[in-house]
Coordinates of C-alpha atoms in Angstrom, one line a residue:
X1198 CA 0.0 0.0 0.0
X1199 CA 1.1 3.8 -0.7
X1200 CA 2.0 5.6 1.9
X1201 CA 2.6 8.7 0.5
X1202 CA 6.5 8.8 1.1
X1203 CA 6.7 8.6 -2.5
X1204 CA 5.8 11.8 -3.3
X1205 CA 6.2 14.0 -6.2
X1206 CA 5.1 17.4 -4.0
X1207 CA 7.3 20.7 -4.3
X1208 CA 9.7 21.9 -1.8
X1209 CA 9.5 24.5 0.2
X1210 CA 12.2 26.6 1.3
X1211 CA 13.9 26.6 5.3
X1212 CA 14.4 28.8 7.9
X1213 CA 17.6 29.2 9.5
X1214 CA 17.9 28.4 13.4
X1215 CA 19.9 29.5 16.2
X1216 CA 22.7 27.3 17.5
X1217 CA 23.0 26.0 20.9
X1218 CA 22.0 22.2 21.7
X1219 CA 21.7 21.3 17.9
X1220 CA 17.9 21.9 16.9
X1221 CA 16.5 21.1 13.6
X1222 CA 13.9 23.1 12.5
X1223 CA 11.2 22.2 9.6
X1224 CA 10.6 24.4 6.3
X1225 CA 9.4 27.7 5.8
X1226 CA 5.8 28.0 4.2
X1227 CA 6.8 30.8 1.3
X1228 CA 9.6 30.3 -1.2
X1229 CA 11.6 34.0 -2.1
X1230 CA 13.4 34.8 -5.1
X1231 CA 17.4 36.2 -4.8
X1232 CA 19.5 37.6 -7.5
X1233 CA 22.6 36.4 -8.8
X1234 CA 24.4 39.2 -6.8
X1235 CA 22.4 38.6 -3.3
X1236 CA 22.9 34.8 -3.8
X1237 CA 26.7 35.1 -4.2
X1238 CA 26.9 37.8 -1.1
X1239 CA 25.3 35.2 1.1
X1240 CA 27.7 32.5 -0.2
X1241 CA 30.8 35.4 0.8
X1242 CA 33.4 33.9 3.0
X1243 CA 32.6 30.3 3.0
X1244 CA 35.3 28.0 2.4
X1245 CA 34.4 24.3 1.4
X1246 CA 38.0 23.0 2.4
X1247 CA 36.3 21.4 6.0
X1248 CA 33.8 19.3 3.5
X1249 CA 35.4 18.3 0.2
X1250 CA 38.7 19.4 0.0
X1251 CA 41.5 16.7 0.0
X1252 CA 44.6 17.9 -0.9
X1253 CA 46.0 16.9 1.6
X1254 CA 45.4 13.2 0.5
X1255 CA 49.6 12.8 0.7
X1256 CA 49.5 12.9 4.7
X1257 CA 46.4 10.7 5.3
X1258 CA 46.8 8.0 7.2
X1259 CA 44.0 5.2 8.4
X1260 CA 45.8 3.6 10.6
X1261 CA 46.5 7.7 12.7
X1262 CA 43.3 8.0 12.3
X1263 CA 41.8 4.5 13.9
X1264 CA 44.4 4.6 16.4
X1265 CA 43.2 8.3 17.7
X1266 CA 39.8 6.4 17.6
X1267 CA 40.9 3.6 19.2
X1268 CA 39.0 3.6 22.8
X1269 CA 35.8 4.3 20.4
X1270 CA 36.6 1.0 18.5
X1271 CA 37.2 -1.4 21.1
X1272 CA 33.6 -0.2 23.1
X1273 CA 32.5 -1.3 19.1
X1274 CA 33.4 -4.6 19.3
X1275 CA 31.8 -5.2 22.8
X1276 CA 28.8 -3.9 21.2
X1277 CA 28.8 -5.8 18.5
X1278 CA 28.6 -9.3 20.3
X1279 CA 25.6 -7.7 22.1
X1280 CA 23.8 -7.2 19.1
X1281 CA 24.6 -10.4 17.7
X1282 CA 23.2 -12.4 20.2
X1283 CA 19.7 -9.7 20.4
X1284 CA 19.5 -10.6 16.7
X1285 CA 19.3 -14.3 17.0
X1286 CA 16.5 -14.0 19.8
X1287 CA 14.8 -12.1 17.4
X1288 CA 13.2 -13.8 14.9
X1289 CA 10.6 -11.4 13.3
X1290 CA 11.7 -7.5 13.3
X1291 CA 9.5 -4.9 13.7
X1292 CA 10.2 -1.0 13.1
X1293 CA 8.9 1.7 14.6
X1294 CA 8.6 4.9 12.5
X1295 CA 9.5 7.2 15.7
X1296 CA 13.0 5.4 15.3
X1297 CA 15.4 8.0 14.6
X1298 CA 17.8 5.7 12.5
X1299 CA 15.1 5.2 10.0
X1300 CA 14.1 8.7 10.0
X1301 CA 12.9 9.7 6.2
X1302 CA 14.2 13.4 5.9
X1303 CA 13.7 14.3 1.8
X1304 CA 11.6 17.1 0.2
X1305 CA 8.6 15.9 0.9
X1306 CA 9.7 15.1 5.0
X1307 CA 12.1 17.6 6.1
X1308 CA 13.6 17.5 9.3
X1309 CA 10.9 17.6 12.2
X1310 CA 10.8 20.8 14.0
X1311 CA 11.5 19.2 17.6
X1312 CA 14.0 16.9 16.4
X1313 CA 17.4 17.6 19.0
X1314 CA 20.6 14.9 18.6
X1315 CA 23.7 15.6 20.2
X1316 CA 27.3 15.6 17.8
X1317 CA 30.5 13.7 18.5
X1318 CA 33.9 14.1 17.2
X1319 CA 35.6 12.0 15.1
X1320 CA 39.5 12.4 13.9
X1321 CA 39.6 12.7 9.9
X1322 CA 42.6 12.9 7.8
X1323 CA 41.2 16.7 7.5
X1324 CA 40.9 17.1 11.6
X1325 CA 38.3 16.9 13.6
X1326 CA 34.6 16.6 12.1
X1327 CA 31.4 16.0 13.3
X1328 CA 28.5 13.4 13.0
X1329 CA 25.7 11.9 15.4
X1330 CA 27.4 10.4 18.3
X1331 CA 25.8 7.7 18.0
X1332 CA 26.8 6.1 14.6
X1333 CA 30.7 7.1 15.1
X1334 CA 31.7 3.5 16.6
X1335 CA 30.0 2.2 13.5
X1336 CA 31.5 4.5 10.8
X1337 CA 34.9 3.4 12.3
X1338 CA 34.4 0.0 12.7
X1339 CA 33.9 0.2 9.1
X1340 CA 36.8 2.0 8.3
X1341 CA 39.2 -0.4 10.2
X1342 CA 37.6 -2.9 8.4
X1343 CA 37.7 -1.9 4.5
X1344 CA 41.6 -1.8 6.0
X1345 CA 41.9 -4.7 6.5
X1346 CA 40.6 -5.4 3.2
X1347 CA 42.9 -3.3 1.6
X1348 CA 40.2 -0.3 1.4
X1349 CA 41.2 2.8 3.1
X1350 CA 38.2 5.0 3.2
X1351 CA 38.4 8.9 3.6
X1352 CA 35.8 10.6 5.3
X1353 CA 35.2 14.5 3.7
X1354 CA 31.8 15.5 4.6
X1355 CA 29.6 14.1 7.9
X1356 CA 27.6 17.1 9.9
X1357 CA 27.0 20.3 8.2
X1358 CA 24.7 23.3 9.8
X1359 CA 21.9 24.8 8.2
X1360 CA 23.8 27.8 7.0
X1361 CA 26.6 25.9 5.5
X1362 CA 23.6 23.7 3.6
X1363 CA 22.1 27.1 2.7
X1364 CA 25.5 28.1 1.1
X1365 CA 26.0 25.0 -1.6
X1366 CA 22.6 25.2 -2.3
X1367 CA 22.8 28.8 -3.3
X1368 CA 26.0 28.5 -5.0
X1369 CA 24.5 25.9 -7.2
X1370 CA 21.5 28.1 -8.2
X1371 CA 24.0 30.9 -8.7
X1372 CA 26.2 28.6 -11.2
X1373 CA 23.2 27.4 -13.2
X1374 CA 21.7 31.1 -13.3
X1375 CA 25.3 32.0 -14.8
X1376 CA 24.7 29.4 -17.7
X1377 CA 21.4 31.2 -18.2
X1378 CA 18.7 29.7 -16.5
X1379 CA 15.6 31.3 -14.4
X1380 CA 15.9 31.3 -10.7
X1381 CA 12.9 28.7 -10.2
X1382 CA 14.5 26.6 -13.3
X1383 CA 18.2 26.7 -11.2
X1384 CA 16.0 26.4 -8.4
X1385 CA 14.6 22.8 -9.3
X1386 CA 17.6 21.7 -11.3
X1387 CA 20.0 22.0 -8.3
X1388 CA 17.8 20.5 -5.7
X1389 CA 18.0 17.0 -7.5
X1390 CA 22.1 17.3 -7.1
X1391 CA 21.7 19.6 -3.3
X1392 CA 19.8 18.6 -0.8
X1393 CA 17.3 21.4 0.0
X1394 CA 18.3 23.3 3.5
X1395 CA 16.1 21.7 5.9
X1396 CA 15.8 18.3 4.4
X1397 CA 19.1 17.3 4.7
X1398 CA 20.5 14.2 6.1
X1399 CA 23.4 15.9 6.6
X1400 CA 22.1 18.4 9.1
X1401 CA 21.5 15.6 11.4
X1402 CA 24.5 14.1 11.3
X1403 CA 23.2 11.0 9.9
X1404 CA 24.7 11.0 6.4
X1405 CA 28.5 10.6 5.6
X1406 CA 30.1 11.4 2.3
X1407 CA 33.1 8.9 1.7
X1408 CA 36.3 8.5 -0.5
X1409 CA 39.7 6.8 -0.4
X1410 CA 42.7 7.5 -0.8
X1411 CA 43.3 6.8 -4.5
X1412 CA 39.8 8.9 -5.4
X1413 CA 38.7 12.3 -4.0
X1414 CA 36.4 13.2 -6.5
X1415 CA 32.2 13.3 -5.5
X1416 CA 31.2 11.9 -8.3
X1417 CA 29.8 8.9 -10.1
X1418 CA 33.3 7.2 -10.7
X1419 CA 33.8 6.6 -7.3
X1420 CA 30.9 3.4 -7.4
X1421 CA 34.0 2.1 -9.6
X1422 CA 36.5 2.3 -7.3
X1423 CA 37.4 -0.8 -5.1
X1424 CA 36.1 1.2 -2.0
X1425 CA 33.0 2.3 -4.0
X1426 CA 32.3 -1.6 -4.2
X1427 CA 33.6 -2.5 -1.2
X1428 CA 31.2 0.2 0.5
X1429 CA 28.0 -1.6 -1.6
X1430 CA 29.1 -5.1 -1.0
X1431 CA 29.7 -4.1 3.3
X1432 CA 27.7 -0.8 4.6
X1433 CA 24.9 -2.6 6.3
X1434 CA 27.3 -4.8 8.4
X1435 CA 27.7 -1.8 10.1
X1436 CA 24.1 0.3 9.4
X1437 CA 24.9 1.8 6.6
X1438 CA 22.8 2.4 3.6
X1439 CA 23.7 3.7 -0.1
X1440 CA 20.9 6.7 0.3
X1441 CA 20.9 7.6 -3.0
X1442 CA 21.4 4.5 -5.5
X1443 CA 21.7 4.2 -9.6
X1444 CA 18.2 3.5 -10.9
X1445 CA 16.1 5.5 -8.2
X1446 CA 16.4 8.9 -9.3
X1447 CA 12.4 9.1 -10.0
X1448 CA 11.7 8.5 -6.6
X1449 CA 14.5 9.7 -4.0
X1450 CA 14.8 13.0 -6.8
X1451 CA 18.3 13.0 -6.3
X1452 CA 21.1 12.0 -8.3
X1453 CA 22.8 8.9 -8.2
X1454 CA 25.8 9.7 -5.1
X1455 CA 27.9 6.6 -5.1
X1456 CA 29.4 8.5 -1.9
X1457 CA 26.8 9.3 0.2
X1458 CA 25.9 7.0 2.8
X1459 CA 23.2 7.4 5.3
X1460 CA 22.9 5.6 9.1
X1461 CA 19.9 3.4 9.5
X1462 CA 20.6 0.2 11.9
X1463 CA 21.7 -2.8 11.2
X1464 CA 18.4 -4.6 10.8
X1465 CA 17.3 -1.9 8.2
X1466 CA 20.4 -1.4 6.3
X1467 CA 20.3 -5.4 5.6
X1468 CA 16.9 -5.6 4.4
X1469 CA 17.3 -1.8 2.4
X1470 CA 20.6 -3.2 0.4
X1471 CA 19.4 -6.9 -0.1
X1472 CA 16.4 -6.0 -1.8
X1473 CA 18.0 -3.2 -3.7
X1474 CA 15.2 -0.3 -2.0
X1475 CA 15.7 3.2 -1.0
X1476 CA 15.0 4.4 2.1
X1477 CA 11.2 5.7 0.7
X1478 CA 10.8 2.2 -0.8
X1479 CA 11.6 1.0 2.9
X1480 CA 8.7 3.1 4.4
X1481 CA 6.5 2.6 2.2
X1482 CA 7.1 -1.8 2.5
X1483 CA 7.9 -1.8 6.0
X1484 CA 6.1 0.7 7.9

């Protein structure tokens, strides 16, 4: 049965929120119209070298980075034999659409407005970065493992702020107004490659964007890669999803982002990749 999470509704544009104990707040009911020359103003004097810039690819190192980490790992694989054992006492699962690991932020669900999480640190071979506290033992766990496969996986972009979100989303309208196009034309083209501010999984520290070290580039070569295969073949072992996958375009309305993965559990993240669903497909089946 439909439950509406496949939608083909139009967004509707966010409203920034104060900072403090890490709110995130719901969409604006009005859309507004900016010129070329307020869009770029507001895009002044951010730098996108915390998110996607890896020059520095010559100093990375996984094994730094897991040791830094490595109190974080071992409380992992403690957690892990848990888990294991929950999951054979459990024959039939059931999910619970309050769960915040299956959350469905997308244009159609932003982020609810009295949704609170609290961030955690994690060492990167760019510093420190931030991402739900909750899936860090995870994303590591997964790191040390691609390792050990030969896989060493770079994380460049977990948590970003509304603001920040705001910023690449203007400064893709801005380039495709530059190549011509209306502002509600630039509008809809770049929200199937940028998350709209407000329904993004990365403002909720849920979605990671990954690399390696042999391939920096956020684009659709890196599902060619060995980690971008090693990453499809492995991310639910550890609760991981492919958020936006090759072939479901029509329904999440956002490219295909071989990089982009996206926290869910275990249990949800085995049954998502298996069957080859999105997260929407997944609600709509399973709750």
């Amino acid at each position: 049965m439909d439950r509406g999470f496949i939608s083909e509704e139009e967004p509707l544009l966010p409203e920034q929120d104060e900072p403090g104990i890490i709110p995130a707040r719901g969409m604006e009911t009005e859309s507004q119209e900016f010129t070329t020359e307020e869009l770029l103003q507001e895009a002044e004097g951010f730098d996108d070298t915390d998110y996607h810039d890896l020059e520095q690819t010559d100093k990375y190192s996984v094994d730094d980075i897991l040791n830094e980490n490595q109190d974080l790992l071992m409380r992992t694989g403690e957690q892990k034999e848990t888990a294991d054992i929950a999951k054979e006492q459990n024959e039939e699962i059931k999910f619970d659409a309050k769960d915040w690991k299956i959350m469905l932020i997308n244009k159609q669900h932003p982020i609810p407005e009295d949704y609170t999480f609290t961030l955690g640190n994690i060492k990167t071979m760019k510093g420190t970065m931030k991402c739900d506290e909750r899936i860090i033992e995870e994303l590591l766990s997964m790191m040390q493992d691609a390792k050990k496969d030969g896989v060493n996986l770079a994380i460049c972009s977990p948590y970003r702020d509304l603001k920040y979100q705001e910023v690449l989303f203007d400064r893709k309208i801005v380039n495709y107004m530059n190549k011509g196009m209306s502002y509600l034309d630039a509008y809809k083209v770049a929200s199937q490659a940028v998350t709209l501010p407000g329904a993004s999984e990365h403002q909720v520290g849920l979605a990671i964007d990954i690399v390696c070290d042999t391939y920096q580039l956020l684009d659709e070569g890196f599902g060619n890669t060995d980690a971008g295969i090693w990453l499809s073949e492995h991310c639910s072992e550890y609760g991981f999803i492919l958020r936006y996958p090759k072939g479901k375009e029509y329904i999440t309305s956002i490219e295909y982002e071989p990089w982009h993965f996206r926290y869910v559990g275990k249990d949800a993240a085995a049954i998502i990749m298996e069957q080859g669903l999105c997260l929407e497909e997944f609600w709509d089946q399973y709750l």
